[in-house]
PDB file of C-alpha atoms in Angstrom:
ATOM      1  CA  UNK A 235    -101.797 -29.540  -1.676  1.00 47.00           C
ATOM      2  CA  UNK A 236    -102.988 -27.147  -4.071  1.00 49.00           C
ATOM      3  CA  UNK A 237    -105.142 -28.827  -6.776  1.00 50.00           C
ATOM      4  CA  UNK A 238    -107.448 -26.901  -9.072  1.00 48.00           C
ATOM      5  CA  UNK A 239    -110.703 -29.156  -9.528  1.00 49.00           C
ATOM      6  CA  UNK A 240    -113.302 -27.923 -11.567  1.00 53.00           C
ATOM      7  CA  UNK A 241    -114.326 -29.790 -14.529  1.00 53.00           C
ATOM      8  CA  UNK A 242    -113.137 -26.685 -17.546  1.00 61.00           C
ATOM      9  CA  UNK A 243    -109.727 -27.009 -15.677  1.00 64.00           C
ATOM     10  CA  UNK A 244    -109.641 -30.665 -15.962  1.00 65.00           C
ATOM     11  CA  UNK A 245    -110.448 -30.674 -19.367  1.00 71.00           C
ATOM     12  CA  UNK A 246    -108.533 -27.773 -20.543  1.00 78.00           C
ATOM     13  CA  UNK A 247    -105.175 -29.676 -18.618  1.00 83.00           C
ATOM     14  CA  UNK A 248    -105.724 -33.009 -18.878  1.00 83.00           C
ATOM     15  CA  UNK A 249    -105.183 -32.936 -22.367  1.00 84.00           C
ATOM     16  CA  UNK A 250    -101.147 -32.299 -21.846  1.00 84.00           C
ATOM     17  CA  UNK A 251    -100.779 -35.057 -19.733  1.00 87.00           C
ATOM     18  CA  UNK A 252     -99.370 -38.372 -20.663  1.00 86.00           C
ATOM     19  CA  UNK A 253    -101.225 -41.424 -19.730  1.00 85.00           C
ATOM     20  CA  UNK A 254     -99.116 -42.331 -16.748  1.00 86.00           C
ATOM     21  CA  UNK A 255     -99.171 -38.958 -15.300  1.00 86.00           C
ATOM     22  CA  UNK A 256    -101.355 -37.452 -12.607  1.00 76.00           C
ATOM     23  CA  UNK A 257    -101.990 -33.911 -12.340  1.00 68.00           C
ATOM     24  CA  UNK A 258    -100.831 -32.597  -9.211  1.00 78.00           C
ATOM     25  CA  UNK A 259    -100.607 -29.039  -9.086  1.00 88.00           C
ATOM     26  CA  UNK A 260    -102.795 -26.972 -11.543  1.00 89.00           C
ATOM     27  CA  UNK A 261    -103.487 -23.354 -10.567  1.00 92.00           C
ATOM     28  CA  UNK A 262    -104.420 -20.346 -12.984  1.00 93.00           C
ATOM     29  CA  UNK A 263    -101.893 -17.080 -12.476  1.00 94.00           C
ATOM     30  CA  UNK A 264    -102.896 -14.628 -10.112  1.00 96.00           C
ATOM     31  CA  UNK A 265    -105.547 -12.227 -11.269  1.00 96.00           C
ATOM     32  CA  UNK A 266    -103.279  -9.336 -10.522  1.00 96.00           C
ATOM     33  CA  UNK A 267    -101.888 -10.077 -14.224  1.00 95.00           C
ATOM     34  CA  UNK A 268    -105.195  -8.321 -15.158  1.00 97.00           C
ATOM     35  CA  UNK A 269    -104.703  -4.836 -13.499  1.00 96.00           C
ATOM     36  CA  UNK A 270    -102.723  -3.012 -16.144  1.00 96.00           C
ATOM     37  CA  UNK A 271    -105.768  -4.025 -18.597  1.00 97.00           C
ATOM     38  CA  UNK A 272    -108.305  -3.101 -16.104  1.00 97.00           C
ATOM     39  CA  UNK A 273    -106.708   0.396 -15.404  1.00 97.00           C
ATOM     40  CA  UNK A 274    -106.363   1.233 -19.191  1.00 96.00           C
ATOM     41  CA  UNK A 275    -110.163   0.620 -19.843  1.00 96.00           C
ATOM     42  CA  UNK A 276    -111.125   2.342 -16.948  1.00 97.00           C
ATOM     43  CA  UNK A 277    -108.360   5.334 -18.018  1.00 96.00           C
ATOM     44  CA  UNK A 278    -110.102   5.420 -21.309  1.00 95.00           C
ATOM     45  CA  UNK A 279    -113.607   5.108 -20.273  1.00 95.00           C
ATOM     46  CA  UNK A 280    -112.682   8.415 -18.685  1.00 96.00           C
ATOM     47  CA  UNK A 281    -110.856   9.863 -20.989  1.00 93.00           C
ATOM     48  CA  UNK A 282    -113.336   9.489 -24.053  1.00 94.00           C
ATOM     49  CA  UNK A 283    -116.715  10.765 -21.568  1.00 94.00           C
ATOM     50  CA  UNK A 284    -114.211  13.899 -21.448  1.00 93.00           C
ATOM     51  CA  UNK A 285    -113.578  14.267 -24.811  1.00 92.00           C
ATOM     52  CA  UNK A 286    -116.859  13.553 -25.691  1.00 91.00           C
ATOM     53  CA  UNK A 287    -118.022  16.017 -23.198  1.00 92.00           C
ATOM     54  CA  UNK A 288    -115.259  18.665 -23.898  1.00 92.00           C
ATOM     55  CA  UNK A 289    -115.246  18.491 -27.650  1.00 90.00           C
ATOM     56  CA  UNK A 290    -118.165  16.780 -28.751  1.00 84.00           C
ATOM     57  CA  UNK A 291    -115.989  13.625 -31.000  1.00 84.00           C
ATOM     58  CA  UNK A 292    -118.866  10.817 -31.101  1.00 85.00           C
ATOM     59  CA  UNK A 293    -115.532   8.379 -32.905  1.00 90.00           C
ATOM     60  CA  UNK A 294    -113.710   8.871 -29.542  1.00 90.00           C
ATOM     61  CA  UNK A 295    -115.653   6.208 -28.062  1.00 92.00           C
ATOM     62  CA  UNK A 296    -113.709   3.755 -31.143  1.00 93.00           C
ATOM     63  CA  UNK A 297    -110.860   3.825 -28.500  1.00 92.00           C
ATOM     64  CA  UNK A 298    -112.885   2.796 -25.291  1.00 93.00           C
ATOM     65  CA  UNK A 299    -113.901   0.126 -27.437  1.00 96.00           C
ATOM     66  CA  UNK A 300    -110.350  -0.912 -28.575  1.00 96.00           C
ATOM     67  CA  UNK A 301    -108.986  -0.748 -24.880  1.00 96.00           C
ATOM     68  CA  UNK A 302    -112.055  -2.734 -24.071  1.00 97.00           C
ATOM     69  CA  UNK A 303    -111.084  -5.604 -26.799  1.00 97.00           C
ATOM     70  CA  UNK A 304    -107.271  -5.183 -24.893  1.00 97.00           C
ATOM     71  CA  UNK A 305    -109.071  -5.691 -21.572  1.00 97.00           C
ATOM     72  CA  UNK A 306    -110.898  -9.176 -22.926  1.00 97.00           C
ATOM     73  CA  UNK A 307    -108.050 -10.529 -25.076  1.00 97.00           C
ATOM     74  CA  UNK A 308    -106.157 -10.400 -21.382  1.00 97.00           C
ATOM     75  CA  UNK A 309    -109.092 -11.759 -19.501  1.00 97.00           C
ATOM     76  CA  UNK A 310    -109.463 -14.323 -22.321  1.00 96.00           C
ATOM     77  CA  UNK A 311    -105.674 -15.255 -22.549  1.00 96.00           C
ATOM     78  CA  UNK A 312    -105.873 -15.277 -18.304  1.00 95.00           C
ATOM     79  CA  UNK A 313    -108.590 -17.530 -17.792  1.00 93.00           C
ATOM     80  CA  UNK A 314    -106.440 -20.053 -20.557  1.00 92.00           C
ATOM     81  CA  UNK A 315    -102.945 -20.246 -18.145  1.00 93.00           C
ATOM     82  CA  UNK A 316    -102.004 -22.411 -16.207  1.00 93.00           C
ATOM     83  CA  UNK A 317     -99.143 -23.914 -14.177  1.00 93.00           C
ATOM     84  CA  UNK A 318     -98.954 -27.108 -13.970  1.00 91.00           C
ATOM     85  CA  UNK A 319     -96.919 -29.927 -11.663  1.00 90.00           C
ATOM     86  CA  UNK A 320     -97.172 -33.388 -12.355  1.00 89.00           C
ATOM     87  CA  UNK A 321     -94.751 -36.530 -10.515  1.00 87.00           C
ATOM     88  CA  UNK A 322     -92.418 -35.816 -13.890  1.00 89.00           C
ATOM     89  CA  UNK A 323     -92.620 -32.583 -14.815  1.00 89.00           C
ATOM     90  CA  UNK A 324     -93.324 -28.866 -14.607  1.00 90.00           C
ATOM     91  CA  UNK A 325     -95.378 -26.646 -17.225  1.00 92.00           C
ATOM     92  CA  UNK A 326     -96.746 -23.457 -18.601  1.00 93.00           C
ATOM     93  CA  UNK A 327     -99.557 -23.776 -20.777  1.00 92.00           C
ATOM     94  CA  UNK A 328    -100.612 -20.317 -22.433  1.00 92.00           C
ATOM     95  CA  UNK A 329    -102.243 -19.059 -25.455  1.00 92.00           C
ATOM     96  CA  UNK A 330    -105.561 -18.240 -26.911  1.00 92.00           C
ATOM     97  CA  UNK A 331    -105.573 -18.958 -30.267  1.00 93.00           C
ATOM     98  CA  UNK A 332    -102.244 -20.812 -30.541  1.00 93.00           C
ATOM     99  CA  UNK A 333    -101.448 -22.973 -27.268  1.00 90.00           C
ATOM    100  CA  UNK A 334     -97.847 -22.405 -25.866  1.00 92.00           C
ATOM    101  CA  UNK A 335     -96.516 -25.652 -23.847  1.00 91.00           C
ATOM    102  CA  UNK A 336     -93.215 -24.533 -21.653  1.00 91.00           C
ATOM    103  CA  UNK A 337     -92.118 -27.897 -20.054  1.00 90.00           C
ATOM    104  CA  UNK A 338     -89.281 -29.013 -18.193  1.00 89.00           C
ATOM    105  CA  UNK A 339     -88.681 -32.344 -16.879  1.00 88.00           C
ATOM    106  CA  UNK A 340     -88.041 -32.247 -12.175  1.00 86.00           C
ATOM    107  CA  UNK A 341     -84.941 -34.598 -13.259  1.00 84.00           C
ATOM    108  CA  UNK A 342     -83.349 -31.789 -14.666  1.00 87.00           C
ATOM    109  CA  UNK A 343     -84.546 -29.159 -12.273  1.00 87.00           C
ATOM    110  CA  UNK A 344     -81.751 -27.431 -10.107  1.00 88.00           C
ATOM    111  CA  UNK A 345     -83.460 -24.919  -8.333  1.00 89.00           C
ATOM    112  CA  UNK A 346     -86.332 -23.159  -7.863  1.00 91.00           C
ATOM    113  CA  UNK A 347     -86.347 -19.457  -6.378  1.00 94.00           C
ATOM    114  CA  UNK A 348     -89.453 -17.486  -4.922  1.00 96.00           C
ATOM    115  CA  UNK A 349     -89.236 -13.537  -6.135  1.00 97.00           C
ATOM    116  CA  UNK A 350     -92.002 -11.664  -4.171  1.00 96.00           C
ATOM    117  CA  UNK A 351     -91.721  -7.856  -4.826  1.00 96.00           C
ATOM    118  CA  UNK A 352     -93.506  -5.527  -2.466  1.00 96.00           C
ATOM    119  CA  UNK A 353     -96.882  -5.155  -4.549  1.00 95.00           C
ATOM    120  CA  UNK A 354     -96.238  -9.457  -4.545  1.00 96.00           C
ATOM    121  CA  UNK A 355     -96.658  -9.470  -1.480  1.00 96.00           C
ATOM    122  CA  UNK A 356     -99.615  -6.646  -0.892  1.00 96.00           C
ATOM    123  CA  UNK A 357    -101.990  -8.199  -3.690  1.00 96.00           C
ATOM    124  CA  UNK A 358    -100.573 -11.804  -2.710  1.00 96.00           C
ATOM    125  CA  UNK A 359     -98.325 -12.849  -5.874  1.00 97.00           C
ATOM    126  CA  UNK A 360     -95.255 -14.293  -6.762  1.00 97.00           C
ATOM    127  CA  UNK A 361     -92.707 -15.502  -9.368  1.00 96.00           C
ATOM    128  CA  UNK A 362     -91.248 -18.237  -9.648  1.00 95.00           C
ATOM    129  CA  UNK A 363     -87.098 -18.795 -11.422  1.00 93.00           C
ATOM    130  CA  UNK A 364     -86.349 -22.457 -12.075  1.00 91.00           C
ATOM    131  CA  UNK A 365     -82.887 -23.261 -12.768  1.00 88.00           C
ATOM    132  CA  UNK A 366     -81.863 -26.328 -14.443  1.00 86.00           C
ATOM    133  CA  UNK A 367     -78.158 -27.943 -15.127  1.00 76.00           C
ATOM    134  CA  UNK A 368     -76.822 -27.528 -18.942  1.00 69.00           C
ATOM    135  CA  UNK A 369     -78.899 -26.011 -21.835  1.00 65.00           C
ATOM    136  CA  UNK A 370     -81.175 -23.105 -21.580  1.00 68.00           C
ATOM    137  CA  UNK A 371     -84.907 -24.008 -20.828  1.00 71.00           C
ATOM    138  CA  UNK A 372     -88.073 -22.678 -22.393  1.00 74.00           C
ATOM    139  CA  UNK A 373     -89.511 -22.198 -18.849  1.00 85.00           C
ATOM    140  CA  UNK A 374     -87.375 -19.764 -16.771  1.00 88.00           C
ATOM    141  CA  UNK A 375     -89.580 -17.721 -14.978  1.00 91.00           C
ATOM    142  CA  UNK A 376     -93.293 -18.250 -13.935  1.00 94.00           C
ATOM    143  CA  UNK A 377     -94.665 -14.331 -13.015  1.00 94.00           C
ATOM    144  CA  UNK A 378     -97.819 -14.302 -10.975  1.00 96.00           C
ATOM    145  CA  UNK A 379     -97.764 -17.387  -9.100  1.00 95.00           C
ATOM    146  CA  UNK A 380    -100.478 -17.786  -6.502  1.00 95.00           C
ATOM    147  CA  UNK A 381    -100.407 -18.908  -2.998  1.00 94.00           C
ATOM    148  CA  UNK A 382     -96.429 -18.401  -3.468  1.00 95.00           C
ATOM    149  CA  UNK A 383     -94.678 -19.735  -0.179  1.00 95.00           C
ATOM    150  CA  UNK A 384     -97.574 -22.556  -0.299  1.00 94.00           C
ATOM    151  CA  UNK A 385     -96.804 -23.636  -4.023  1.00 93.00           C
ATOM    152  CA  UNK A 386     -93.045 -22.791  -3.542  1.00 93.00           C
ATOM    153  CA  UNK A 387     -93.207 -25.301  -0.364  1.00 92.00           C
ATOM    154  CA  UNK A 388     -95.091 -28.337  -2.748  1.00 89.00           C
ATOM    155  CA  UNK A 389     -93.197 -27.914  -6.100  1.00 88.00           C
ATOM    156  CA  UNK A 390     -89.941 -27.876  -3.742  1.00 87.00           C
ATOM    157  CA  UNK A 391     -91.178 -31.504  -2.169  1.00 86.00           C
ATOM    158  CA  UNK A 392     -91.983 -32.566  -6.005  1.00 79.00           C
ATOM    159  CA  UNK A 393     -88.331 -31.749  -7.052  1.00 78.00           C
ATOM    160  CA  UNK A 394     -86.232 -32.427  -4.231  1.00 78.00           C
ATOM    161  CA  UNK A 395     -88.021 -34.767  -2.036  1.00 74.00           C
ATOM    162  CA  UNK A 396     -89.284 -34.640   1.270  1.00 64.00           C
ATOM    163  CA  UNK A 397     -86.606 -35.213   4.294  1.00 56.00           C
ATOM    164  CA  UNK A 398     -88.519 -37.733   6.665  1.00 54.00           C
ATOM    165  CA  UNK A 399     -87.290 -37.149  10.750  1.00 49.00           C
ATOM    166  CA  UNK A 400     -84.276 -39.282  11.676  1.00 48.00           C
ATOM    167  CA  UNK A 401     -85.588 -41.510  14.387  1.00 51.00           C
ATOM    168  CA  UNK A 402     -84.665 -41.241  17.883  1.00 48.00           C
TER     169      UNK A 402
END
């Protein structure tokens, strides 16, 4: 079972549980979800030093620092996710400033589907589509799930229950 135990994580998650819930599953998303903001600052890290070299513009270095600010926002808004799987219920919990609670209850989950795209797979990702019966739900898709086929396996057990051997 995949629980995340430090003591920031327990306070940070803890907080969005009801009293008669236990936390069961609580794992960040994969750090993957900060490559796009790690390949900008390093694309403008390089591309100011060449302007700077090339034309001598001293401001140029304002947009390093703005695609720096982009690169910490993410790292910021990254280190504040979680998904989270309790006896009753599943969640997304996201946001810096503002906190974003996506819930939905395992009574009215359907089904759950594991999407691993080729890069997924390489850097060791996943995403998660839970279906549920009726309405449409406020958590749909869960993008850069880690340890995939191992959370997959547990949230699965959560939902639908675990099958115990018929006896000989």
């Amino acid at each position: 079972m995949v629980v995340h135990r430090d003591d920031t994580t327990t306070r940070m998650v803890d907080r969005y549980l009801m009293s008669y819930e236990g936390r069961v599953i609580a794992v960040r998303r994969h750090p993957a979800l900060l490559l796009l903001p790690i390949v900008s600052t390093v694309a403008a890290l390089i591309l100011c030093a060449a302007v700077q070299i090339a034309v001598g513009f001293a401001w140029i270095w304002l947009l390093w620092l703005v695609s720096l600010g982009y690169l910490l926002w993410n790292l910021a808004a990254w280190s504040l996710q979680f998904f989270l799987v309790t006896e009753h219920r599943v969640m997304v919990i996201r946001g810096v400033l503002n906190r974003d609670i996506a819930m939905m209850p395992m009574a009215k989950v359907d089904n759950i589907e594991l999407k691993r795209s080729y890069t997924g797979r390489a850097l060791g990702y996943g995403e998660f589509i839970i279906e549920s019966a009726g309405q449409k739900q406020g958590l749909r898709r869960v993008r850069f799930v880690p340890y995939p086929e191992q959370l997959y396996l547990e949230v699965s057990s959560f939902v639908f229950g675990t099958v115990d051997a018929a006896p000989d």
